[in-house]
Short mmCIF file of C-alpha atoms and ligand atoms in Angstrom, two decimals:
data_model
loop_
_atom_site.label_atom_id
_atom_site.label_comp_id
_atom_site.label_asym_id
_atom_site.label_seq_id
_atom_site.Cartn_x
_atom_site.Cartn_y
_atom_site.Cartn_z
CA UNK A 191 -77.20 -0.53 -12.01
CA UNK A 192 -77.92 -0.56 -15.99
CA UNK A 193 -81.41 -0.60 -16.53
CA UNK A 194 -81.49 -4.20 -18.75
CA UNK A 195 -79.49 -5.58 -15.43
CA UNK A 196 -82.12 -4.37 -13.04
CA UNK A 197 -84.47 -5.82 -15.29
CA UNK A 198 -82.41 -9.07 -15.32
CA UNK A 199 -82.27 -9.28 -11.64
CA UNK A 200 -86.11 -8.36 -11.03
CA UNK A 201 -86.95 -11.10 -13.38
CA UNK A 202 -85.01 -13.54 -12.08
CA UNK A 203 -85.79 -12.62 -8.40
CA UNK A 204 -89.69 -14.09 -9.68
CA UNK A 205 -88.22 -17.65 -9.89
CA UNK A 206 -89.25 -19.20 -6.48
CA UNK A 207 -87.70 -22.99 -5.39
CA UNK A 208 -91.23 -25.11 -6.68
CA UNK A 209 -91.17 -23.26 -9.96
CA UNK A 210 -87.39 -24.39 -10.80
CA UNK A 211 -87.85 -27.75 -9.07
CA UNK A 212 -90.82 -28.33 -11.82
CA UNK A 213 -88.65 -26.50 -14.37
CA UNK A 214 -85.66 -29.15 -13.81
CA UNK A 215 -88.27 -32.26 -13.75
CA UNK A 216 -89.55 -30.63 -17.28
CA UNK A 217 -85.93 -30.81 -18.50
CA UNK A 218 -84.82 -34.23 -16.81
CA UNK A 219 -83.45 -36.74 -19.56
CA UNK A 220 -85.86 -39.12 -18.74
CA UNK A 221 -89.61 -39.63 -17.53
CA UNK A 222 -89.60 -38.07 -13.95
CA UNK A 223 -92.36 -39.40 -11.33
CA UNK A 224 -92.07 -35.80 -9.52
CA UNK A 225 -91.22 -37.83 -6.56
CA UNK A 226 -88.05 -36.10 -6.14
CA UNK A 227 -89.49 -32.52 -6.49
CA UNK A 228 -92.09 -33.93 -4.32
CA UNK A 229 -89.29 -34.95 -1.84
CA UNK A 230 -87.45 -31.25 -2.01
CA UNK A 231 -90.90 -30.07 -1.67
CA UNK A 232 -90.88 -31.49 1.67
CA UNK A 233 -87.24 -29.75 2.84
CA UNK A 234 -88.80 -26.40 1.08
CA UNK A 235 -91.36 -26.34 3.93
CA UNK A 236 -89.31 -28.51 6.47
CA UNK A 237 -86.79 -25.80 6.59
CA UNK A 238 -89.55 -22.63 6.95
CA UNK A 239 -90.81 -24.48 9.94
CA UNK A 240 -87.33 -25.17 11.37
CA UNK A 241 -86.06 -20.59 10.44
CA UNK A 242 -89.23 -19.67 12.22
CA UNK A 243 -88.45 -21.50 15.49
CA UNK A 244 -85.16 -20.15 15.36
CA UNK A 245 -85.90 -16.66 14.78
CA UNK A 246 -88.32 -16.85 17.69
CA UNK A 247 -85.86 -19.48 19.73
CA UNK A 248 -85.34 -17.05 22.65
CA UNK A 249 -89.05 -15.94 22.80
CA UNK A 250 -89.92 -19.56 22.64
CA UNK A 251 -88.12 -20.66 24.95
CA UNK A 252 -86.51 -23.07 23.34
CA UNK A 253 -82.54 -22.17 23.38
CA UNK A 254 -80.34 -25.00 25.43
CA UNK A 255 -80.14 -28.18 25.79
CA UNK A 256 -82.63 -30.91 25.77
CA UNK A 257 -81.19 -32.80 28.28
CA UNK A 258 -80.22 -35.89 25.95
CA UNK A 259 -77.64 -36.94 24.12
CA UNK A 260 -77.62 -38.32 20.54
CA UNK A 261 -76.36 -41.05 18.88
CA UNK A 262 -73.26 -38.93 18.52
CA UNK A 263 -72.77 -38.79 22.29
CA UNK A 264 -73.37 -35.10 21.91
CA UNK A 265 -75.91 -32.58 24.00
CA UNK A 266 -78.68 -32.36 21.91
CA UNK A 267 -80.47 -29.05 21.97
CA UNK A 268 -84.09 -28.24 22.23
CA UNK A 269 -83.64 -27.44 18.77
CA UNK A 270 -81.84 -30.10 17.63
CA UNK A 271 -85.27 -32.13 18.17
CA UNK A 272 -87.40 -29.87 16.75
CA UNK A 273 -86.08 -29.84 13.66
CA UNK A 274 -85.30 -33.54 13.11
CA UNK A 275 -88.98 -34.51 14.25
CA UNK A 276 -89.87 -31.77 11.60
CA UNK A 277 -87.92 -33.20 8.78
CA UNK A 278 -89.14 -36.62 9.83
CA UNK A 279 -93.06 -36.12 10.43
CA UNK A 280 -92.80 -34.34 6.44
CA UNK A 281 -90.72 -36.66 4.94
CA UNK A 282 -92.89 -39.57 5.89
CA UNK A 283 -95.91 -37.98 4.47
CA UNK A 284 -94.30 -38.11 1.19
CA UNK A 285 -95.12 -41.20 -1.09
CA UNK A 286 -91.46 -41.85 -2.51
CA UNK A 287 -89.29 -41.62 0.83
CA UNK A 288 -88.20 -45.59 1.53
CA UNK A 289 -85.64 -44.44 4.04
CA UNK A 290 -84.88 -41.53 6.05
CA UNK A 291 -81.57 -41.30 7.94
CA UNK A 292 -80.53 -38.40 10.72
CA UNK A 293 -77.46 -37.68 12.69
CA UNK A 294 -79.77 -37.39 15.83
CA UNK A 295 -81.32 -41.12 15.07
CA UNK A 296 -78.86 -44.59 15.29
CA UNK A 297 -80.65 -46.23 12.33
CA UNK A 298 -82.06 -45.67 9.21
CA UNK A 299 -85.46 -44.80 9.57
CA UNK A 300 -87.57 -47.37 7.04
CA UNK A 301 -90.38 -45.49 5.63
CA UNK A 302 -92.34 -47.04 2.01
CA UNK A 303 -91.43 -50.57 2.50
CA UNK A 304 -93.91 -51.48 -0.78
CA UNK A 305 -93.68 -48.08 -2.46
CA UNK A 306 -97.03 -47.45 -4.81
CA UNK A 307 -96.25 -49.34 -8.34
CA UNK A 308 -93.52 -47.32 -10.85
CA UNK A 309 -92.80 -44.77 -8.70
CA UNK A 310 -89.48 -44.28 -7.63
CA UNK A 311 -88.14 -44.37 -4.33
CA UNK A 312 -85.66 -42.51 -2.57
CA UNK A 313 -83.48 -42.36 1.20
CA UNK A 314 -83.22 -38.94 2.84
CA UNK A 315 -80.63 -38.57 4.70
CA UNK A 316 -79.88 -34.97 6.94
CA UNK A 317 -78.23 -33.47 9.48
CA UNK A 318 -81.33 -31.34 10.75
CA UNK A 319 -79.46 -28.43 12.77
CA UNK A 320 -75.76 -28.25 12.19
CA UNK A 321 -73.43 -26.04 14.37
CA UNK A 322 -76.56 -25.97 17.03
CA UNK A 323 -74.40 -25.10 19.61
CA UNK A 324 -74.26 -21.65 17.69
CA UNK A 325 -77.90 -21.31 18.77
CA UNK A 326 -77.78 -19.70 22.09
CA UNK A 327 -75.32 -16.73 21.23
CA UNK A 328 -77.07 -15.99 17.85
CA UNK A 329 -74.51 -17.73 15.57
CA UNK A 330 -75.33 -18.94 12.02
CA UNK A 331 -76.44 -22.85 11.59
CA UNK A 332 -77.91 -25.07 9.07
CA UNK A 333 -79.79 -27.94 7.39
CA UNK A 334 -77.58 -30.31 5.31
CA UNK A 335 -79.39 -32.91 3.12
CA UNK A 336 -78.28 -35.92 0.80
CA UNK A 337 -80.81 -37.68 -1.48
CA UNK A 338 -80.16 -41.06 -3.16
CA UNK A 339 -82.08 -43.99 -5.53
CA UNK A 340 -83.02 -47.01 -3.99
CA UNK A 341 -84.62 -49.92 -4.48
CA UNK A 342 -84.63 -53.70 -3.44
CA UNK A 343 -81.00 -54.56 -4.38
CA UNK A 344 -79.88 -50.40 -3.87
CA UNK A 345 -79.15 -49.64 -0.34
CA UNK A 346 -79.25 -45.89 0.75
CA UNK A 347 -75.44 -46.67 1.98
CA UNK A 348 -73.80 -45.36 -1.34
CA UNK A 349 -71.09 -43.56 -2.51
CA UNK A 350 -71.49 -39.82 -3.00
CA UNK A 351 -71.23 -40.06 -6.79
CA UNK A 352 -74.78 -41.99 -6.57
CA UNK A 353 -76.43 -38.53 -4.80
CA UNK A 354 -79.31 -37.53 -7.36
CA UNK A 355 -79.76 -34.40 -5.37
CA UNK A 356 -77.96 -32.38 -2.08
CA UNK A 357 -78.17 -28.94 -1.00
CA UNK A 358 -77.98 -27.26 2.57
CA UNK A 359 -80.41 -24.54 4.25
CA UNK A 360 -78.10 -21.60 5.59
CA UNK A 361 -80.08 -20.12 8.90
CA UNK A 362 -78.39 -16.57 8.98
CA UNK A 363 -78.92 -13.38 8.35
CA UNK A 364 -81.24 -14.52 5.90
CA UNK A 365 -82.45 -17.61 5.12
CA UNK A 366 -80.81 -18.86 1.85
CA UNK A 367 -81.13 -22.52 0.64
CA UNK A 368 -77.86 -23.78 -1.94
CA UNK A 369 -78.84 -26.83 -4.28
CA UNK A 370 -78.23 -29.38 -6.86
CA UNK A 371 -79.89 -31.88 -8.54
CA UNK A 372 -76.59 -32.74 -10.70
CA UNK A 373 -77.26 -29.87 -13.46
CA UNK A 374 -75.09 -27.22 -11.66
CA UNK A 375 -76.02 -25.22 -8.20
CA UNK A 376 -79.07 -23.17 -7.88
CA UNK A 377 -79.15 -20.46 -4.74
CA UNK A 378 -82.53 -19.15 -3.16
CA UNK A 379 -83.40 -16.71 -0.88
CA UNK A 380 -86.73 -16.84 1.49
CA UNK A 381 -88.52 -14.08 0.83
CA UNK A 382 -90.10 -13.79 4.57
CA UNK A 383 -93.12 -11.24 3.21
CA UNK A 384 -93.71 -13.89 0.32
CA UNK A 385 -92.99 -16.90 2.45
CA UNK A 386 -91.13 -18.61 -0.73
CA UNK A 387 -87.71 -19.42 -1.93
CA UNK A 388 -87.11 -17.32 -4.69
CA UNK A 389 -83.74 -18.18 -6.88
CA UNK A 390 -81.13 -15.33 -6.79
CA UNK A 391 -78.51 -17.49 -8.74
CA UNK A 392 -78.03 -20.72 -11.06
CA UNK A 393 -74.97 -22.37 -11.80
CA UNK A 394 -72.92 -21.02 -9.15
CA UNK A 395 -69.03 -21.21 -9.78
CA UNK A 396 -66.57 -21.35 -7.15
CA UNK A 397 -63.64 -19.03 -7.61
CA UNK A 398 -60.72 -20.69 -8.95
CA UNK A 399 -58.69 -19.46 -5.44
CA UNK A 400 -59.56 -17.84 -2.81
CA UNK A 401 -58.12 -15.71 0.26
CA UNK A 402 -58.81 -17.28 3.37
CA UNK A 403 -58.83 -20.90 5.11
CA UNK A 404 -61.49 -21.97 7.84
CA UNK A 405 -60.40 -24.47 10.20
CA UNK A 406 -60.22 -25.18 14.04
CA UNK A 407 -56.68 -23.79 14.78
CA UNK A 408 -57.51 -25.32 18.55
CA UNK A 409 -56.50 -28.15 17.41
CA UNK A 410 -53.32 -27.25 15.51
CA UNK A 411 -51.09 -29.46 17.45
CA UNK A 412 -52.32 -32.59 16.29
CA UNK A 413 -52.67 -31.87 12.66
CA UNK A 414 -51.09 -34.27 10.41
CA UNK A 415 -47.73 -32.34 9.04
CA UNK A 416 -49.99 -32.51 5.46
CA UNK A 417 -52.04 -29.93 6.92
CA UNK A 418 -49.46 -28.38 9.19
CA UNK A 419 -47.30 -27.19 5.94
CA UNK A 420 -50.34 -26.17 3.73
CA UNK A 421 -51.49 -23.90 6.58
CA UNK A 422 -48.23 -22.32 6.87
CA UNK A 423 -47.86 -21.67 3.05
CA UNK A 424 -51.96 -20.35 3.54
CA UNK A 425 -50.27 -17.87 5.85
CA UNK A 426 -46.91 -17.12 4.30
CA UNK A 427 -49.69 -16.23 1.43
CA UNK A 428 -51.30 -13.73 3.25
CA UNK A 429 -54.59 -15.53 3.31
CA UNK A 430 -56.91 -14.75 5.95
CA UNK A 431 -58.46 -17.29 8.98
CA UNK A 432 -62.29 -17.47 9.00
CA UNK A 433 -64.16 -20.09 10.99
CA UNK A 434 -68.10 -19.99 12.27
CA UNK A 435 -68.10 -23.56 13.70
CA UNK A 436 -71.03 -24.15 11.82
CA UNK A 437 -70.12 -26.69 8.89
CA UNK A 438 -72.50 -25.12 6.44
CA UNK A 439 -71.73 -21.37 7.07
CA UNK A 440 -67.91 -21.88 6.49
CA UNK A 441 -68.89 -23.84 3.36
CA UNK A 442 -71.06 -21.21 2.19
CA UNK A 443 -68.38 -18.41 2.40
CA UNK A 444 -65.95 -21.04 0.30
CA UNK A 445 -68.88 -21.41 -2.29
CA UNK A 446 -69.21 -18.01 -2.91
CA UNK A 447 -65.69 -16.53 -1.95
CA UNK A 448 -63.65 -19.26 -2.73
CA UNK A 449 -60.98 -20.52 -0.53
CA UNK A 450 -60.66 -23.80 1.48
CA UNK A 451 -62.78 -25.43 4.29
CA UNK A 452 -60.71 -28.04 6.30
CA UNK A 453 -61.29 -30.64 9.51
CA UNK A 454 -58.14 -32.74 9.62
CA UNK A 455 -57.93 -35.63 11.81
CA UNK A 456 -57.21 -34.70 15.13
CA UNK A 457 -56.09 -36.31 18.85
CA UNK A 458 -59.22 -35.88 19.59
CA UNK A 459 -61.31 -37.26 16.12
CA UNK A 460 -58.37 -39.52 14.54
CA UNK A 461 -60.60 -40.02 11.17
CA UNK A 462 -62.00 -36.61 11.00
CA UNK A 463 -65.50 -35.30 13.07
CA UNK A 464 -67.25 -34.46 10.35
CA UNK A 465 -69.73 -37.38 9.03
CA UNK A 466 -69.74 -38.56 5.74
CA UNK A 467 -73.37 -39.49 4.52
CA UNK A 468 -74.75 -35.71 5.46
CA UNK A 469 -72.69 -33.48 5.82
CA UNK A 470 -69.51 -34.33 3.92
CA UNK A 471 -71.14 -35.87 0.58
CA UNK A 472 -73.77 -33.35 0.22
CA UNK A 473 -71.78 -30.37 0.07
CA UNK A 474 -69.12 -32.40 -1.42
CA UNK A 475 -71.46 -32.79 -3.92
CA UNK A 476 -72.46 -28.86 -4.57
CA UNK A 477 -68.55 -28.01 -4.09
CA UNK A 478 -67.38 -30.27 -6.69
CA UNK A 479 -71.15 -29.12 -9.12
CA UNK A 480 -69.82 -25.54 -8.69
CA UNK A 481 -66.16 -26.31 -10.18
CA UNK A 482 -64.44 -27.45 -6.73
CA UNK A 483 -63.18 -30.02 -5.18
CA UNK A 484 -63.31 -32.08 -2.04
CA UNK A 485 -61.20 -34.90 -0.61
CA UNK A 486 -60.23 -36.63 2.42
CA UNK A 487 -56.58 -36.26 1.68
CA UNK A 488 -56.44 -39.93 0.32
CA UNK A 489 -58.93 -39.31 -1.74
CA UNK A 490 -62.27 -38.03 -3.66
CA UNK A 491 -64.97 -37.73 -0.86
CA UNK A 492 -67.42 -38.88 -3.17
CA UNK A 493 -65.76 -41.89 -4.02
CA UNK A 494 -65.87 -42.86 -0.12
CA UNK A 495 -66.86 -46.48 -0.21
CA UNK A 496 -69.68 -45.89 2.92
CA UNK A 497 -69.43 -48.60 5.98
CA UNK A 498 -72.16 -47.17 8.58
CA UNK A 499 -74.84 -44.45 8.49
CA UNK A 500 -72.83 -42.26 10.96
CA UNK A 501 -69.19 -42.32 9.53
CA UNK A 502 -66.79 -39.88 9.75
CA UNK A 503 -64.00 -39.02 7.34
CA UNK A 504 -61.47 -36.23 7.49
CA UNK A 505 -62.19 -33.31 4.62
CA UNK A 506 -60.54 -30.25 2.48
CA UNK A 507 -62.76 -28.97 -0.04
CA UNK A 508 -63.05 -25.83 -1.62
CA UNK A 509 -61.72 -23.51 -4.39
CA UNK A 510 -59.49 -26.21 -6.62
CA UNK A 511 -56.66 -24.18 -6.96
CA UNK A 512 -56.41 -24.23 -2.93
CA UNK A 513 -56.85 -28.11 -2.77
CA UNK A 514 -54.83 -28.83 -4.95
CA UNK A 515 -51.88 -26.81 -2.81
CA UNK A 516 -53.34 -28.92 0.06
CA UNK A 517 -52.73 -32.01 -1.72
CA UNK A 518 -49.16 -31.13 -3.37
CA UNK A 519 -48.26 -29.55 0.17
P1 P6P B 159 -65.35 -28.04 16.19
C1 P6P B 159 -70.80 -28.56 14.33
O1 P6P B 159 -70.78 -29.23 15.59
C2 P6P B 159 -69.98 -29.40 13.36
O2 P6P B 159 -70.58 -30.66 13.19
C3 P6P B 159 -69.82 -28.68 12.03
O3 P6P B 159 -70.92 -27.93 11.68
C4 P6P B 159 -68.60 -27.80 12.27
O4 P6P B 159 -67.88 -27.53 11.08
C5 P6P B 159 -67.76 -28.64 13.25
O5 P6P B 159 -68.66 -29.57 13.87
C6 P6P B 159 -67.13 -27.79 14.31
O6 P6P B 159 -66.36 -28.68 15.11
O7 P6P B 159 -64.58 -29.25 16.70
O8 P6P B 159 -64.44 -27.08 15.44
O9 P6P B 159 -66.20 -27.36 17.22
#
């Protein structure tokens, strides 16, 4: 590696998450409160807590189920709790957080009813372990979170366009947190020795097309003939099939590698599994920052009008060349 690159990489490996949270507020157009690096403050530590439980999950004892289900109607595992009462209990402590909403939790969780005089107020909203069910066989999952205004007239139910920041916590071989605060997408690293996020990358680009498609083939048979005839011209292509299960790993490999991430309505989930407020907007939301795109095949997902907390929509988002094949297929 040239020597000025090295140098280039060594510097920029000293950037850790708070110092480029404070470096954005310093930039913001307008008067910031740092209540909303306060907030990502809060998922900075939230997700620590939640890597170290899973890199000790087996020596814990905390791998399988918890014996419940959630809201969803799916098993919730022992670490499934963990982390949402993890995201919860820190969230609350922090003066700014109105609302906090959770795929494992039916209703919006009302925090700051008053909210201390000027400062601004905000709804979390998270999906605190996705692709849990990865857990027990050492598979990747992740952390997917959605932060929006609000105030007395401003519900947190809006439209992903209104996100003021998203990002996702990757739990892999390394823990790497992908954000945005609307000024392109940042990528950190946690440095386990340092026990900080330091940045690796800033505005991240997606790759104009990519080589591979990650969906659920299982459920091939009931695609709609949209999706049928894209995935044929995918293979006819030569493009490869990768899926993890885990929303935010195949999303991660699309970010970086380009390609296409897809979960088409199905017999099984007629409008789509995946759920709109936290896990399709917020990576909606870096896909589309990074020079994607991401739609429900009728539409933008971010222009989703949102009914309900837990809504699900069907998605294709990715590298835009590939969408836009989708969408013309
Ligand atoms: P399927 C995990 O349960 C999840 O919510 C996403 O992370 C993932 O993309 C999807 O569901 C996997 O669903 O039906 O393919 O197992």
């Amino acid at each position: 590696m040239e020597r000025e690159t090295e140098n280039a990489v060594r510097r920029e490996a000293l950037v850790t998450l708070q110092s480029h949270i404070l470096a954005e507020e310093e930039r913001a157009p307008v008067e910031t409160t740092g209540t909303l690096s306060w907030i990502m403050s809060a998922i900075s530590i939230s997700a620590k807590i939640i890597a170290s439980h899973l890199r000790r999950a087996r020596l814990e004892d905390v791998l399988g189920e918890a014996g419940e289900e959630n809201v969803q109607g799916e098993k919730q595992q022992k670490l499934d709790v963990i982390a949402n009462e993890t995201l919860i209990a820190i969230l609350r402590g922090r003066s700014g957080v109105a609302a906090i909403g959770s795929e494992e939790d039916e209703e919006l969780i009302l925090v700051d009813s008053t909210g201390r005089r000027g400062l601004r107020r905000y709804a979390v909203l998270f999906d605190p372990l996705d692709g849990s069910s990865n857990i027990d066989i050492g598979g990747s999952t992740g952390t997917i979170f959605s932060i929006l205004r609000v105030d007395e007239n401003t519900p947190a139910l809006q439209p992903g366009t209104a996100q003021v920041a998203a990002g996702y916590v990757l739990y892999g071989s390394s823990t790497i947190m992908v954000s945005s605060t609307g000024n392109g997408v940042s990528m950190f690293v946690l440095d386990p020795n340092v026990g900080a996020f330091m940045r690796v990358a800033e505005h991240l680009r997606i790759p104009d097309r990519g080589k591979s498609y990650s969906v659920n083939e299982a459920n091939a048979d009931s695609f709609p003939p949209q999706y049928a005839r894209f995935l044929t011209r995918c293979r006819q292509a030569g493009y490869s099939s990768r899926y993890v299960g885990a929303m935010v790993a195949d999303v991660h490999r699309v970010l970086l590698q380009g390609g296409v991430f897809l979960y088409p309505p199905t017999a099984k989930a007629p409008a789509g599994k995946l759920r709109l407020m936290y896990e399709c907007n917020p990576l909606a939301f870096l896909i589309t920052q990074a020079g994607g795109m991401a739609t429900t095949g009728e539409g933008d997902i971010l222009s989703v009008p949102p009914t309900e907390l837990h809504q699900r929509v069907p998605i294709v988002l990715g590298s835009p060349e590939d969408v836009k094949a989708f969408l013309d297929s």
